[in-house]
Amino acid sequence: MMQKPAQRLTLFLLLAPAILWLGLLIVLPHVEILVLSFSERVAPRVYAFGFRNYLEFFTEPLYWRTFARTAFMSILVTALTLVLAFPIALYIARVAQGRVKAMLLLLCLLPFWVSELVRTLGWMMLLRETGVVSYILRAVGAADQPVELLYNDGAVILGLVYGGLLFMIVPLANALESLEPAVVEAGFDLGGSRWTVLRRIVIPHAMPGIVAGCIIVFMLTVGNFATPVLLGGKNGLWFTEQIYAQFITRFNWPQGAAFGMLLLLLSSAIVWLGLRLTGQSLGTTLKQA
Amino acid sequence: MNRPSLAWKLYIAAFYVFLFAPLLIVAIFAFNASPFPSPPWRGFTLEWFTGSGAAFGKPGVLTDPVWLSSIGNSFKVAIPVALLAVLVGTVNAWVLERAEFRGKTFLAMMMLWPLVIPGVVLGISILAFFSRLANGLEDWLQTDLDFLRPGLSLVILGQLSFILTISTLIIAARLRKFDRSLEEAAFDLGASRTRVLRTVTLPFLRPSLIGAGLVALLMSFENFNTTLMLVGSDAPLPITMYGQMREGATPAINAVSLLLMLGVGGIASVFALTAKAER
Amino acid sequence: AEKLRLLTWADYVPKDVMEQFTKETGIEVEVTLSNNEEMISKLRATQGAGFDLVQPSQDRIAGPQTEFGIYKPLDLSKIKSDQFIASMLEATKKNTTVDGKVYGVPHIWGTDGLIVNTKTAAKVADYNDLCDPAIAGKASFRAKRPALIAFAFANGMDPFASYNDPKAYTAMMEKVGTKLAECKKNVKFFWDGKDQLLNAIRSGEVVAAMAWDTGGWKLNSESADIKFVAPKSGALGWVDTFAIPAKGRNDDAAYKWINFNMKPEIAAKVAATAGNFTASNGADKLMQGKLKDQFAESFPKAAIDNIKWYPAVPAGIEEIEGKILDRLKAGS
Amino acid sequence: MAPSTDLDIVRVTKRFGAHAAVDDVSFSVAPGEFFSILGPSGCGKTTLMRMIAGFEHPTSGDIRIRGQSMIGVPANRRPVNMVFQSLALFPMMSVGENVAYGLTCRGVSRAEAEERAGRMLERVGLKGFGERRVTALSGGQRQRVAIARCLVLEPTLVLLDEPLGALDLKLREHMKIELKQLQGTFNTTFAYITHDQSEALVMSDRIAVMNQGRFEQVGSPRELYHNPATPFVASFVGETNRLQGEASASNGAIAVRLPSGAVVQGQGRAGQAALAFVRPEAVALAQDPSLLGSLPNRFEGRVSAVLFDGAASSLLIDTAGFAEPVRAVLPQAGPLAGIQVGAPVHVGWTADAMKVFAA
Amino acid sequence: MAPSTDLDIVRVTKRFGAHAAVDDVSFSVAPGEFFSILGPSGCGKTTLMRMIAGFEHPTSGDIRIRGQSMIGVPANRRPVNMVFQSLALFPMMSVGENVAYGLTCRGVSRAEAEERAGRMLERVGLKGFGERRVTALSGGQRQRVAIARCLVLEPTLVLLDEPLGALDLKLREHMKIELKQLQGTFNTTFAYITHDQSEALVMSDRIAVMNQGRFEQVGSPRELYHNPATPFVASFVGETNRLQGEASASNGAIAVRLPSGAVVQGQGRAGQAALAFVRPEAVALAQDPSLLGSLPNRFEGRVSAVLFDGAASSLLIDTAGFAEPVRAVLPQAGPLAGIQVGAPVHVGWTADAMKVFAA
Ligand SMILES: Nc1ncnc2c1ncn2[C@@H]1O[C@H](COP(=O)(O)OP(=O)(O)OP(=O)(O)O)[C@@H](O)[C@H]1O
Ligand SMILES: Nc1ncnc2c1ncn2[C@@H]1O[C@H](COP(=O)(O)OP(=O)(O)OP(=O)(O)O)[C@@H](O)[C@H]1O
Ligand SMILES: [Mg+2]
Ligand SMILES: [Mg+2]
């Protein structure tokens, strides 16, 4: 009983960094933009409480269309990433052995630790009209004119999928790795075909990894800025660009804050929906990754 | 299942080509003797690394103060971020794995939250909050509080806001694997609590501390979204690169990228080695 | 050492000028490159801290100052006004006055017009010609306010006249927006950075663009086919200024830099690297011949008279424009 | 005067919430004794041991070592050392460092600690292993390092929490004997916990049988085996046949009527409901019932299974009037050695061999 | 005509690189037989079983099930099913779904598969457990689900790879008997692998003892125990005393001279170097040497340890001329029942009880 106050103090000291971190860098800033998003400008340097920033979002088709487009494309990118990454993760987790396995995983990791901008630069150099692909196409005679592959939605999707792959592969491989080989063998032994085993054993087992990977890829995609800006064309706007524009080129912080809140809502809602549909929980899911 | 089909193997090969194509292109064209980072190949040069600018009108990376100072800025951000991430991450991991108190699950959820906040939103919220804080404190204290204004200090805080989650998770995962009976055994053999910490617990955690530090370093170097909203006059590397890419880049940016790849490759190998030692 | 933190445009601070200044005054200059919007947004985020001297365009001072109070009134007694072209100084002072205080003095001026590859797009003579199907996919302009203003003039409207009537202005901008949207299919990309555009024109990816005169002349010196053309409906004239942020910490150094820069020989050097003209009185005599010739070619007498100078942007106008521009970028 | 006991547990109770993991337990361990606590999983053995080591604090009661109360003394100041079930060797240290750890904690100089650790390793048969990593040892070797790490501190008392649990069958058999011998040569007091009755029987001087936080019986292995004090001890220690029925006293012995109506004779005490136990090796077999003539319990049956297992072979015999087959030892020689499933056989046992308890 | 064997292994070899995990093994299993493969860890048991199941492909040799060669037939088309050591229940499915899985793979309708799974669960004593998650079962229950999952497919042959390995001691004892009974009631052919000799002896009709990829001996449990064909079988199956020496023939039997000069008599065949084995239960004990008078092997010793373990108690006897103590069964009754450590004792055994092999 004597130790009680001392223990309290220790606990408090241990908790202090976490509380400072979460309080000062996460919670209060979000409260701030929430408050900010409800302030409207009535005159220079005079602001009042109001919903105009949100009204603006709903009444201006431009904004909600961008929003919907971002959401839709992010889901598309997530799905594509999942489909592309699954065979790779399966290979790494269940076929490759020892050194090869470690190598394959490390090779996957490397491009992603190099800056996103370097990767995007690479794609720009490959895809642009004066770029490598166009050059090669002309050199082999497949095209007689320079081909522009950059500045369209396809390029954006390509760049985003590329950027999301690792974050899909790692949780998937982790989940698949934990599947006991004997369970898969039992699946075959009892007469299952490859497809049956994949559908009834491998995929259900990998579900936490799939959900984790999808959540992370979706988050990264929806919140991405550089890739859509640099690869995207004159027709595509990403919602983060709207936030950036409101803050940086319009100096309209309240509007930007409202957009920020909406983006946060969108991502939280889709994550929540994903978890609900697959019956997973956030904590275990993120630990997977 | 154990015998991959040919199609599958081909897919794997194609995937890795896909994965490395952009990087290879970037690396190769760092040596192209042309003012533009695009084909055709105009011959090999090191001008974009060490050139003084005489040949193409723009200096190479290692002589250009813009690149040098942004690399310096990146280090000024990354090193404190890595150190703080390890330090605070260790304390947080301890809280998650060892402490017992009400609201712990809530706190654990909160710690995961930054992972599902888009980086741009993190950036603007921190920007907005700290500018309000700075305004308030300034009115109150009647002095400039520069470090609360956009600039490297705010970038450090912004990056920490989510890198701390990662480092906490990495260290907590290792701590969870720790067999408590090792500590009890040490204690039982007569060690004091600090000695147990020093001789048993921390040595056990060391690989994860190094790992978390390296990951934090890499993430800090790489981060763009949050940083973009918080930079002041000193731009870290990604911000400078972004500016240059919008400006229409010279192969100097390829040279920077190549240096970055080499650095990352180096750190990754250190990481792989410590990971091996862990086993 | 004493330090001057300068927020400015690319090419406005040649290395030798900076070194000479440091030598003369012992003050080191730390340069951050930017553009109008970013200058304002940085100052807005810091409430005018972080820099000692900034160089926004003259039309972008009064509005933001009213809204955010990010600049300091200038102490005109510390500025050697005889170094300025008097008419330009007066015009700028007038445009940057808020509540009777002056916030900016002129530095560099130039125009927005058309860069045309005369070989592949000879017919382009006005902004509207960028929308000509003949050059489909090979035109470019910035998705920024100058494009709106330019196309307004090109389509027979006078945006500056409606500056203080938000309703009318909105209606006008909507029209311009529609026009631009139609034009969009012709556009390769909305350019952002100067070098990006120049590279694209050099490589032939773009054959005609609305852009700054300086870029056009630069390309012209490289290849005679590429010319800067003053559009029929008028080039847009801009003036970049010196202004001091509200929380600048080294006003003395700032004034020293202004006065130093406006010396004719220094101003001439700066103008030469920037490729533009200076508000420094007498510097034009020191300028190289080539630029003068290029200017003469691009701007016949009538064209000079037809330059549309930006008046100060009233607060609120940018919001209207912003939405139009966003729509332009987002729509397909 | 030296105290005559190394360890005294005095009415110790430990509650977790409402649940009493250890419930009013008292016992003493004499110097040099090998004392085991045997009980099923979850009965409170580990909790009891952790209280002795100092990792848990008793809710009530006293723990004395060499007569000194240990209440309030932290684990690192107690003259007891523990061998953990997981062994808890320090993976970041070499074998030698592991063994020297406790000595350096006491402030013994590095050189001396190393030397003493080396000598201790020699005594447990690991000479020259000092530089090895602990991960590079076999199960039995790691076991010995764990014990050496404790013994080098010359503790009054060594606590062992199922230290053989992680080993495989053959090695466990071997280590049982080795552990007993080690204890003999060091003449240190061991308190050993296990849920494996064979371990406890083979190694211990005395055994306490624990169930649901309480001690059922404390005694030598033979006492527990031959004279169990409770039905729990009778069925937990050693293989046995268990019968349930109603008791009624009869001439000198006690008679138990099974539900089928069959009656068995035994020794013991019971009210109405009774449990009777007889060990398989006490069941006599004969093809001719007259050979069992003198036995008070005689029944007819049929072999339902022959469980051949070398010297440990047994028979299951479906016996008229019994709910479960009776288990008997398969004779190694004689006419019944080759008996087959389905063969009729007579079983019998003395009243002495059958222990009866109140159910 | 129905083939007279369910499984024929014909000269099967499996190499991993240069190492032959299974080396030229042949055997047959008759319908309804319980056939075990017993051998130490790493001897190739699992590899052999995986070849039968179809997860590995033999380097050479043939595998026939009901006379049909299985070479080139994938695992999911073979009429054999396997119970894995880890059980490998599908954690993502309920108990019922686990059992129904194989049926649905065969295209049996959902309703029928569920119904048949339900009936199978009933037969293994898990009625009403269909909806449970497999993680909510005890060890023994999971065991039975794993077996039910195979049996519901009515396979020609069930392969079991140490299915009891993960269970604890008491449960393992119990499941041994239960498994044998299950096999009896379903009358399915079982091929069972284990490294635990007691499991193999208790359950099997026939056992193959495997060592380093080869079969040492195939026979009934009693054959292996009483007439081991090789020294490996003699020492691996059952507890035994092992002596090493030089052989020389003598009247009818074979004499082995130990390094100390002592000579033992046995049965068998050996060149120069010889190994001799005698089981503890074959060692007769007496306080008076005259009681052992008729035995060709008689020695004097002293009890070095009493390993009391109920019916399985034994003695270690330091015997003059023997390098290791002789292990003998502790008599349950008679004057020697209470013998103490240090007591002198005489040991003896017949020449028949001692098996001699070339070393
Ligand atoms: N810290 C604790 N908090 C709550 N209950 C506990 C705690 N430690 C043990 N118990 C409970 O006390 C009882 C005894 O546990 P203990 O670990 O002593 O058993 P045990 O005899 O060592 O079992 P095993 O043989 O499985 O190790 C169990 O019911 C357990 O659930
Ligand atoms: N895929 C493989 N590649 C290389 N060697 C292997 C492979 N599988 C098994 N082996 C080797 O073959 C030998 C036999 O292994 P196997 O698993 O059949 O042994 P086991 O008798 O089942 O042992 P245990 O009782 O430990 O399960 C071992 O030496 C093992 O290392
Ligand atoms: Mg325990
Ligand atoms: Mg095996």
GROMACS .gro file of N, CA, C and O and ligand atoms in nm, chain E residues 16 19 21 39-48 56 85 161-162 193 195, ligand 2:
model
  107
 1275PHE      N    1   1.687  -3.640  -5.078
 1275PHE     CA    2   1.694  -3.494  -5.079
 1275PHE      C    3   1.840  -3.461  -5.103
 1275PHE      O    4   1.922  -3.479  -5.013
 1278HIS      N    5   2.129  -3.695  -4.962
 1278HIS     CA    6   2.081  -3.766  -4.844
 1278HIS      C    7   1.957  -3.848  -4.877
 1278HIS      O    8   1.859  -3.796  -4.930
 1280ALA      N    9   1.649  -3.990  -4.751
 1280ALA     CA   10   1.562  -3.984  -4.633
 1280ALA      C   11   1.487  -4.116  -4.618
 1280ALA      O   12   1.463  -4.163  -4.508
 1298GLY      N   13   1.013  -4.516  -3.525
 1298GLY     CA   14   1.155  -4.486  -3.541
 1298GLY      C   15   1.188  -4.354  -3.476
 1298GLY      O   16   1.099  -4.275  -3.446
 1299PRO      N   17   1.316  -4.331  -3.456
 1299PRO     CA   18   1.356  -4.207  -3.390
 1299PRO      C   19   1.332  -4.087  -3.481
 1299PRO      O   20   1.309  -4.101  -3.600
 1300SER      N   21   1.342  -3.971  -3.422
 1300SER     CA   22   1.321  -3.846  -3.496
 1300SER      C   23   1.419  -3.837  -3.613
 1300SER      O   24   1.537  -3.870  -3.599
 1301GLY      N   25   1.368  -3.799  -3.727
 1301GLY     CA   26   1.454  -3.776  -3.843
 1301GLY      C   27   1.486  -3.901  -3.922
 1301GLY      O   28   1.567  -3.897  -4.014
 1302CYS      N   29   1.422  -4.015  -3.890
 1302CYS     CA   30   1.460  -4.138  -3.960
 1302CYS      C   31   1.391  -4.151  -4.094
 1302CYS      O   32   1.420  -4.241  -4.172
 1303GLY      N   33   1.295  -4.062  -4.124
 1303GLY     CA   34   1.232  -4.067  -4.255
 1303GLY      C   35   1.086  -4.107  -4.254
 1303GLY      O   36   1.025  -4.125  -4.359
 1304LYS      N   37   1.027  -4.119  -4.137
 1304LYS     CA   38   0.888  -4.163  -4.125
 1304LYS      C   39   0.793  -4.070  -4.198
 1304LYS      O   40   0.710  -4.112  -4.279
 1305THR      N   41   0.808  -3.939  -4.168
 1305THR     CA   42   0.715  -3.844  -4.228
 1305THR      C   43   0.732  -3.841  -4.379
 1305THR      O   44   0.634  -3.835  -4.453
 1306THR      N   45   0.856  -3.848  -4.423
 1306THR     CA   46   0.881  -3.847  -4.567
 1306THR      C   47   0.810  -3.963  -4.635
 1306THR      O   48   0.745  -3.947  -4.738
 1307LEU      N   49   0.819  -4.079  -4.574
 1307LEU     CA   50   0.754  -4.197  -4.630
 1307LEU      C   51   0.603  -4.177  -4.638
 1307LEU      O   52   0.539  -4.201  -4.741
 1315GLU      N   53   0.492  -3.580  -5.161
 1315GLU     CA   54   0.629  -3.590  -5.211
 1315GLU      C   55   0.627  -3.699  -5.318
 1315GLU      O   56   0.539  -3.786  -5.318
 1344GLN      N   57   0.018  -3.439  -3.781
 1344GLN     CA   58   0.067  -3.429  -3.644
 1344GLN      C   59   0.006  -3.307  -3.575
 1344GLN      O   60  -0.038  -3.313  -3.461
 1420ASP      N   61   0.013  -3.927  -3.878
 1420ASP     CA   62   0.151  -3.887  -3.852
 1420ASP      C   63   0.163  -3.833  -3.709
 1420ASP      O   64   0.136  -3.718  -3.683
 1421GLU      N   65   0.201  -3.919  -3.619
 1421GLU     CA   66   0.215  -3.883  -3.477
 1421GLU      C   67   0.099  -3.797  -3.428
 1421GLU      O   68   0.119  -3.689  -3.374
 1452ILE      N   69   0.234  -4.344  -3.778
 1452ILE     CA   70   0.375  -4.328  -3.747
 1452ILE      C   71   0.395  -4.260  -3.614
 1452ILE      O   72   0.315  -4.177  -3.572
 1454HIS      N   73   0.722  -4.198  -3.282
 1454HIS     CA   74   0.853  -4.232  -3.229
 1454HIS      C   75   0.841  -4.284  -3.087
 1454HIS      O   76   0.939  -4.304  -3.018
 1620LIG     N1   77   1.203  -3.114  -4.797
 1620LIG     C1   78   1.318  -3.164  -4.747
 1620LIG     N2   79   1.438  -3.124  -4.797
 1620LIG     C2   80   1.553  -3.173  -4.748
 1620LIG     N3   81   1.560  -3.263  -4.649
 1620LIG     C3   82   1.445  -3.309  -4.595
 1620LIG     C4   83   1.317  -3.261  -4.641
 1620LIG     N4   84   1.222  -3.321  -4.569
 1620LIG     C5   85   1.285  -3.402  -4.482
 1620LIG     N5   86   1.418  -3.397  -4.499
 1620LIG     C6   87   1.520  -3.473  -4.423
 1620LIG     O1   88   1.488  -3.607  -4.432
 1620LIG     C7   89   1.509  -3.674  -4.308
 1620LIG     C8   90   1.384  -3.743  -4.266
 1620LIG     O2   91   1.286  -3.648  -4.230
 1620LIG     P1   92   1.141  -3.686  -4.180
 1620LIG     O3   93   1.064  -3.563  -4.160
 1620LIG     O4   94   1.084  -3.787  -4.269
 1620LIG     O5   95   1.174  -3.752  -4.038
 1620LIG     P2   96   1.074  -3.813  -3.931
 1620LIG     O6   97   1.112  -3.953  -3.917
 1620LIG     O7   98   0.934  -3.782  -3.965
 1620LIG     O8   99   1.117  -3.734  -3.800
 1620LIG     P3  100   1.025  -3.677  -3.681
 1620LIG     O9  101   0.995  -3.790  -3.593
 1620LIG    O10  102   1.117  -3.579  -3.618
 1620LIG    O11  103   0.905  -3.616  -3.744
 1620LIG     C9  104   1.557  -3.569  -4.212
 1620LIG    O12  105   1.697  -3.577  -4.203
 1620LIG    C10  106   1.518  -3.438  -4.276
 1620LIG    O13  107   1.608  -3.338  -4.245
   0.00000   0.00000   0.00000
